[in-house]
Amino acid sequence: MLRIADLELFVRSSVLGSFTAAAHEADLLPGQVAAAIKRLERDLDVRLFARTTRSLRLTAEGELYLPTAVNVLESLRQGREDLHGNSSMLRGVLQVSAPSDLGRNLLLPWLSAFRREHPALHLRLFLSDQIADLNRDPVDVAIRYGLNQDANYIALPLADWNRRVLVASPDYLARHGRPLTPEALQQHACLLYMQHNRVYDKWRVGNRTVQVRGPLVSDDADVIRRLALQGEGIVYKSWLDVSANVVAGELEIILPEHLGEAAPVTLVCPHRKQLTPAIRQLHVWLRERFEALRTRVLSNGCTIVPD
């Protein structure tokens, strides 16, 4: 008979890539984790991990079984929530992934306030511009830019009105001039960041796509925004990332008559069955704040964000 504890150790070992790390997390000995995995493999009559002295990876059977194990554990967790306690009180741990710039500078105070509203809930925040794998990484829900391209995921809208804008500091524009056409961007220092493990150097401005270049590239979009504030060049970023700097006069919008590409913000969950009360309430909480921000932007006469 399968043991729930063995399933939990299987999932955590696959996420962490190590029996030792899974043992440390569960306050067990590595040998106890290895024994649990062997027991599970014997019950299933398959080999779940390919193990060497230096690496641990899932076999093809392990990859196939992992989503099932995750769903079983989630169903059991949901069942416990339904049976115990006040259903209106959020409990447990909610693991949230978000882009670095958006997470640090906009979402962080909102998430902190959400946790204060639900003191029995613990939040774990993972801020990175790398796209989290919701089936492998220790993440319950991800906040992402762009439209959901994976039909296996559930995407709930947060800010479908958001789009990218071109901005630079007044100091940079005073030294290098203001580009008057999208093609003129090719003569400027453009600050670039990684997107989906590739340099994002093809900027869609209005109805044109411009190949740009620049001397500074980072895998952290927040770093690129900070470099723009220091006058190092032009950046093409989400309006949400730079709006506070624009309002403060630290950055200026370039080519406002050429709208940047849409950059909707969504909350992504692996499966509808995993839309827990905590995730549903977080979605409502964040959407209300994105809408309030949009209202403030429009009231200030901004034409970047559509009415």
CSV table of C-alpha atoms in Angstrom, one decimal:
chain,number,residue,atom,x,y,z
A,1,MET,CA,0.0,0.0,0.0
A,2,LEU,CA,1.3,3.4,-0.9
A,3,ARG,CA,2.3,5.7,1.9
A,4,ILE,CA,1.5,9.4,1.8
A,5,ALA,CA,4.8,10.3,3.4
A,6,ASP,CA,6.6,8.4,0.6
A,7,LEU,CA,4.7,10.4,-2.0
A,8,GLU,CA,5.7,13.6,-0.3
A,9,LEU,CA,9.4,12.6,-0.2
A,10,PHE,CA,9.2,11.6,-3.9
A,11,VAL,CA,7.8,15.0,-4.9
A,12,ARG,CA,10.3,17.0,-2.7
A,13,SER,CA,13.3,14.9,-3.9
A,14,SER,CA,12.3,15.5,-7.6
A,15,VAL,CA,12.0,19.3,-6.9
A,16,LEU,CA,15.2,19.6,-4.9
A,17,GLY,CA,17.2,17.1,-7.0
A,18,SER,CA,18.7,15.5,-3.9
A,19,PHE,CA,17.7,12.9,-1.3
A,20,THR,CA,20.0,14.8,1.1
A,21,ALA,CA,18.2,18.1,0.6
A,22,ALA,CA,14.8,16.4,0.9
A,23,ALA,CA,15.9,14.8,4.1
A,24,HIS,CA,17.2,18.0,5.5
A,25,GLU,CA,13.9,19.7,4.7
A,26,ALA,CA,11.9,16.9,6.4
A,27,ASP,CA,14.3,16.6,9.3
A,28,LEU,CA,15.2,13.0,8.4
A,29,LEU,CA,18.3,11.1,7.5
A,30,PRO,CA,19.2,10.7,3.8
A,31,GLY,CA,19.0,7.0,4.3
A,32,GLN,CA,15.4,7.3,5.4
A,33,VAL,CA,14.5,9.2,2.3
A,34,ALA,CA,16.3,6.7,0.1
A,35,ALA,CA,14.4,3.9,1.8
A,36,ALA,CA,11.1,5.7,1.3
A,37,ILE,CA,11.8,6.0,-2.5
A,38,LYS,CA,12.8,2.4,-2.7
A,39,ARG,CA,9.6,1.4,-1.0
A,40,LEU,CA,7.5,3.5,-3.4
A,41,GLU,CA,9.4,2.1,-6.4
A,42,ARG,CA,8.6,-1.4,-5.1
A,43,ASP,CA,4.9,-0.6,-4.6
A,44,LEU,CA,4.7,0.9,-8.2
A,45,ASP,CA,7.0,-1.7,-9.7
A,46,VAL,CA,8.9,0.9,-11.6
A,47,ARG,CA,12.2,2.8,-11.1
A,48,LEU,CA,11.4,6.5,-10.4
A,49,PHE,CA,15.0,7.9,-10.2
A,50,ALA,CA,18.2,7.3,-12.0
A,51,ARG,CA,20.8,7.6,-9.3
A,52,THR,CA,24.6,8.0,-9.5
A,53,THR,CA,27.1,9.2,-6.9
A,54,ARG,CA,27.0,12.7,-8.4
A,55,SER,CA,23.4,13.2,-9.7
A,56,LEU,CA,19.8,12.4,-9.2
A,57,ARG,CA,17.2,12.6,-12.0
A,58,LEU,CA,13.8,11.3,-12.7
A,59,THR,CA,13.4,8.4,-15.1
A,60,ALA,CA,10.8,8.6,-17.9
A,61,GLU,CA,8.5,6.7,-15.5
A,62,GLY,CA,9.2,9.2,-12.7
A,63,GLU,CA,8.5,12.1,-15.0
A,64,LEU,CA,5.2,10.5,-15.9
A,65,TYR,CA,4.2,9.7,-12.3
A,66,LEU,CA,5.2,13.1,-10.8
A,67,PRO,CA,2.0,15.1,-11.8
A,68,THR,CA,-0.1,12.2,-10.4
A,69,ALA,CA,1.7,12.4,-7.1
A,70,VAL,CA,1.4,16.2,-6.9
A,71,ASN,CA,-2.4,15.9,-7.7
A,72,VAL,CA,-2.9,13.2,-5.0
A,73,LEU,CA,-1.2,15.3,-2.4
A,74,GLU,CA,-3.1,18.4,-3.3
A,75,SER,CA,-6.4,16.6,-3.2
A,76,LEU,CA,-5.5,15.3,0.3
A,77,ARG,CA,-4.5,18.8,1.5
A,78,GLN,CA,-7.7,20.3,0.1
A,79,GLY,CA,-9.7,17.5,1.9
A,80,ARG,CA,-8.0,18.4,5.2
A,81,GLU,CA,-8.8,22.1,4.7
A,82,ASP,CA,-12.5,21.2,4.0
A,83,LEU,CA,-12.7,19.1,7.2
A,84,HIS,CA,-11.0,21.3,9.7
A,85,GLY,CA,-11.1,24.9,10.9
A,86,ASN,CA,-12.9,28.0,9.8
A,87,SER,CA,-13.2,27.8,6.0
A,88,SER,CA,-12.8,31.6,5.8
A,89,MET,CA,-9.4,31.5,7.5
A,90,LEU,CA,-6.5,30.9,5.2
A,91,ARG,CA,-3.9,28.5,6.5
A,92,GLY,CA,-0.7,26.7,5.5
A,93,VAL,CA,2.0,27.8,3.1
A,94,LEU,CA,1.5,29.6,-0.2
A,95,GLN,CA,4.5,29.6,-2.6
A,96,VAL,CA,4.4,32.5,-5.1
A,97,SER,CA,6.8,33.1,-8.0
A,98,ALA,CA,7.0,36.6,-9.7
A,99,PRO,CA,9.3,38.6,-12.0
A,100,SER,CA,12.1,40.3,-10.2
A,101,ASP,CA,11.2,44.0,-10.9
A,102,LEU,CA,7.5,43.6,-10.5
A,103,GLY,CA,7.9,41.5,-7.4
A,104,ARG,CA,10.4,43.8,-5.6
A,105,ASN,CA,8.9,47.1,-6.4
A,106,LEU,CA,5.1,46.6,-6.7
A,107,LEU,CA,3.9,43.3,-5.5
A,108,LEU,CA,6.0,43.1,-2.3
A,109,PRO,CA,4.0,45.6,-0.3
A,110,TRP,CA,0.7,44.1,-1.6
A,111,LEU,CA,1.7,40.6,-0.7
A,112,SER,CA,2.9,41.8,2.8
A,113,ALA,CA,-0.5,43.4,3.3
A,114,PHE,CA,-2.3,40.2,2.1
A,115,ARG,CA,-0.4,38.1,4.7
A,116,ARG,CA,-1.2,40.5,7.5
A,117,GLU,CA,-4.9,40.1,6.6
A,118,HIS,CA,-4.4,36.3,6.9
A,119,PRO,CA,-2.0,35.7,9.8
A,120,ALA,CA,-2.3,31.9,9.7
A,121,LEU,CA,-1.0,31.9,6.1
A,122,HIS,CA,2.7,31.7,5.4
A,123,LEU,CA,4.0,33.1,2.2
A,124,ARG,CA,7.2,32.0,0.3
A,125,LEU,CA,8.2,34.4,-2.4
A,126,PHE,CA,10.5,33.4,-5.4
A,127,LEU,CA,11.5,36.5,-7.4
A,128,SER,CA,13.3,35.7,-10.6
A,129,ASP,CA,13.1,36.5,-14.3
A,130,GLN,CA,13.4,32.8,-15.1
A,131,ILE,CA,10.0,31.2,-15.8
A,132,ALA,CA,9.1,28.8,-13.0
A,133,ASP,CA,8.1,25.3,-13.9
A,134,LEU,CA,4.9,24.8,-12.0
A,135,ASN,CA,5.2,21.0,-12.1
A,136,ARG,CA,8.8,20.8,-10.9
A,137,ASP,CA,9.6,23.9,-8.9
A,138,PRO,CA,8.4,24.5,-5.4
A,139,VAL,CA,5.7,27.0,-6.5
A,140,ASP,CA,1.9,27.0,-6.1
A,141,VAL,CA,1.1,29.9,-8.2
A,142,ALA,CA,3.1,32.2,-10.6
A,143,ILE,CA,2.5,35.9,-11.5
A,144,ARG,CA,3.7,36.3,-15.1
A,145,TYR,CA,3.8,38.8,-18.0
A,146,GLY,CA,2.3,37.9,-21.3
A,147,LEU,CA,-0.5,35.7,-22.5
A,148,ASN,CA,-0.7,32.1,-21.2
A,149,GLN,CA,0.7,29.9,-24.0
A,150,ASP,CA,0.3,26.6,-22.2
A,151,ALA,CA,-3.2,25.1,-22.3
A,152,ASN,CA,-2.2,22.9,-19.3
A,153,TYR,CA,-2.2,25.9,-17.0
A,154,ILE,CA,-5.0,28.0,-15.6
A,155,ALA,CA,-4.4,31.8,-16.2
A,156,LEU,CA,-6.4,34.4,-14.2
A,157,PRO,CA,-6.1,38.0,-15.5
A,158,LEU,CA,-4.6,40.7,-13.2
A,159,ALA,CA,-3.7,43.6,-15.4
A,160,ASP,CA,-4.7,42.9,-19.0
A,161,TRP,CA,-4.3,46.6,-19.9
A,162,ASN,CA,-0.6,46.8,-19.2
A,163,ARG,CA,1.9,47.3,-22.1
A,164,ARG,CA,5.6,48.0,-22.6
A,165,VAL,CA,7.0,51.6,-22.9
A,166,LEU,CA,10.3,53.1,-24.0
A,167,VAL,CA,11.9,55.2,-21.3
A,168,ALA,CA,15.2,56.9,-20.5
A,169,SER,CA,16.5,59.3,-17.9
A,170,PRO,CA,16.5,63.1,-18.5
A,171,ASP,CA,20.3,63.0,-18.1
A,172,TYR,CA,20.7,60.4,-20.9
A,173,LEU,CA,18.3,62.3,-23.2
A,174,ALA,CA,20.2,65.6,-22.5
A,175,ARG,CA,23.5,64.0,-23.5
A,176,HIS,CA,22.4,61.9,-26.4
A,177,GLY,CA,19.2,63.4,-27.8
A,178,ARG,CA,15.7,62.0,-28.0
A,179,PRO,CA,15.0,59.4,-30.8
A,180,LEU,CA,12.2,60.7,-33.0
A,181,THR,CA,11.4,57.4,-34.9
A,182,PRO,CA,11.5,53.8,-33.9
A,183,GLU,CA,14.4,53.2,-36.3
A,184,ALA,CA,16.5,55.9,-34.5
A,185,LEU,CA,16.7,53.5,-31.5
A,186,GLN,CA,19.4,51.7,-33.5
A,187,GLN,CA,21.7,54.7,-32.9
A,188,HIS,CA,21.3,54.6,-29.1
A,189,ALA,CA,22.5,52.6,-26.2
A,190,CYS,CA,19.7,50.2,-25.5
A,191,LEU,CA,19.6,48.4,-22.1
A,192,LEU,CA,18.9,44.7,-22.7
A,193,TYR,CA,17.7,41.9,-20.4
A,194,MET,CA,17.1,38.2,-20.8
A,195,GLN,CA,13.7,36.8,-21.7
A,196,HIS,CA,13.2,33.0,-21.9
A,197,ASN,CA,17.0,32.6,-21.6
A,198,ARG,CA,17.6,34.8,-24.7
A,199,VAL,CA,18.5,38.5,-25.0
A,200,TYR,CA,15.4,40.5,-25.7
A,201,ASP,CA,16.7,42.8,-28.4
A,202,LYS,CA,13.8,42.9,-30.9
A,203,TRP,CA,11.5,45.6,-29.7
A,204,ARG,CA,8.0,45.9,-31.1
A,205,VAL,CA,7.2,49.6,-31.2
A,206,GLY,CA,3.9,50.6,-32.9
A,207,ASN,CA,3.7,48.5,-36.0
A,208,ARG,CA,7.4,48.0,-36.4
A,209,THR,CA,10.0,45.6,-34.9
A,210,VAL,CA,13.4,47.2,-34.3
A,211,GLN,CA,16.6,45.2,-33.8
A,212,VAL,CA,18.5,47.1,-31.1
A,213,ARG,CA,21.8,46.7,-29.3
A,214,GLY,CA,23.6,48.1,-26.3
A,215,PRO,CA,26.7,47.6,-24.1
A,216,LEU,CA,24.8,46.4,-21.0
A,217,VAL,CA,22.9,43.2,-20.7
A,218,SER,CA,21.5,41.5,-17.5
A,219,ASP,CA,19.5,38.5,-16.6
A,220,ASP,CA,17.7,40.6,-14.0
A,221,ALA,CA,15.2,43.2,-15.4
A,222,ASP,CA,15.3,45.2,-12.2
A,223,VAL,CA,19.0,45.8,-12.8
A,224,ILE,CA,18.3,47.1,-16.3
A,225,ARG,CA,15.7,49.6,-14.9
A,226,ARG,CA,18.3,50.8,-12.3
A,227,LEU,CA,20.8,51.3,-15.1
A,228,ALA,CA,18.3,53.4,-17.0
A,229,LEU,CA,17.8,55.5,-13.8
A,230,GLN,CA,21.6,56.1,-13.8
A,231,GLY,CA,21.5,57.4,-17.4
A,232,GLU,CA,23.1,54.5,-19.1
A,233,GLY,CA,20.6,54.1,-21.9
A,234,ILE,CA,17.1,53.5,-23.2
A,235,VAL,CA,15.0,50.6,-21.8
A,236,TYR,CA,11.8,49.0,-23.1
A,237,LYS,CA,9.9,47.8,-20.0
A,238,SER,CA,6.5,47.1,-18.7
A,239,TRP,CA,4.6,50.3,-17.7
A,240,LEU,CA,4.0,48.7,-14.3
A,241,ASP,CA,7.8,48.5,-13.7
A,242,VAL,CA,8.6,52.1,-14.6
A,243,SER,CA,5.4,54.0,-13.8
A,244,ALA,CA,6.6,55.2,-10.4
A,245,ASN,CA,9.8,56.5,-11.9
A,246,VAL,CA,8.0,58.3,-14.7
A,247,VAL,CA,5.6,60.0,-12.2
A,248,ALA,CA,8.6,61.0,-10.1
A,249,GLY,CA,10.3,62.5,-13.2
A,250,GLU,CA,13.2,60.1,-13.0
A,251,LEU,CA,12.4,58.6,-16.4
A,252,GLU,CA,10.7,60.1,-19.4
A,253,ILE,CA,8.6,58.3,-22.0
A,254,ILE,CA,10.0,58.2,-25.5
A,255,LEU,CA,7.9,57.9,-28.7
A,256,PRO,CA,4.6,57.9,-26.8
A,257,GLU,CA,2.8,58.0,-30.1
A,258,HIS,CA,4.1,54.5,-30.9
A,259,LEU,CA,2.4,52.1,-28.5
A,260,GLY,CA,4.6,49.3,-27.1
A,261,GLU,CA,3.4,45.7,-27.3
A,262,ALA,CA,0.8,44.4,-24.8
A,263,ALA,CA,2.3,43.0,-21.6
A,264,PRO,CA,-0.7,41.7,-19.6
A,265,VAL,CA,-0.1,40.4,-16.1
A,266,THR,CA,-1.7,37.0,-15.2
A,267,LEU,CA,-1.8,34.7,-12.2
A,268,VAL,CA,-1.0,31.2,-13.3
A,269,CYS,CA,-1.9,27.9,-11.6
A,270,PRO,CA,-1.1,24.4,-12.8
A,271,HIS,CA,-4.6,23.1,-12.6
A,272,ARG,CA,-8.1,24.3,-11.7
A,273,LYS,CA,-8.2,21.7,-8.9
A,274,GLN,CA,-5.3,23.6,-7.3
A,275,LEU,CA,-7.2,26.9,-7.2
A,276,THR,CA,-7.2,26.8,-3.4
A,277,PRO,CA,-9.1,29.4,-1.3
A,278,ALA,CA,-5.7,31.1,-0.7
A,279,ILE,CA,-5.0,31.4,-4.4
A,280,ARG,CA,-8.6,32.6,-5.2
A,281,GLN,CA,-8.4,35.3,-2.5
A,282,LEU,CA,-4.9,36.3,-3.6
A,283,HIS,CA,-6.2,36.8,-7.2
A,284,VAL,CA,-9.1,39.0,-6.0
A,285,TRP,CA,-6.7,41.0,-3.7
A,286,LEU,CA,-4.1,41.6,-6.4
A,287,ARG,CA,-6.6,42.4,-9.2
A,288,GLU,CA,-8.3,45.1,-7.0
A,289,ARG,CA,-4.9,46.7,-6.5
A,290,PHE,CA,-3.9,46.6,-10.1
A,291,GLU,CA,-7.3,48.2,-11.0
A,292,ALA,CA,-6.8,50.9,-8.4
A,293,LEU,CA,-3.3,51.6,-9.9
A,294,ARG,CA,-4.8,51.8,-13.4
A,295,THR,CA,-7.4,54.3,-12.1
A,296,ARG,CA,-4.7,56.5,-10.6
A,297,VAL,CA,-2.7,56.3,-13.9
A,298,LEU,CA,-5.7,57.4,-15.9
A,299,SER,CA,-6.5,60.2,-13.5
A,300,ASN,CA,-3.0,61.6,-14.0
A,301,GLY,CA,-3.7,61.9,-17.8
A,302,CYS,CA,-1.5,59.0,-18.9
A,303,THR,CA,-2.2,58.0,-22.5
A,304,ILE,CA,0.0,54.9,-22.4
A,305,VAL,CA,-2.6,52.8,-20.6
A,306,PRO,CA,-5.9,52.4,-22.6
A,307,ASP,CA,-9.2,53.5,-20.9
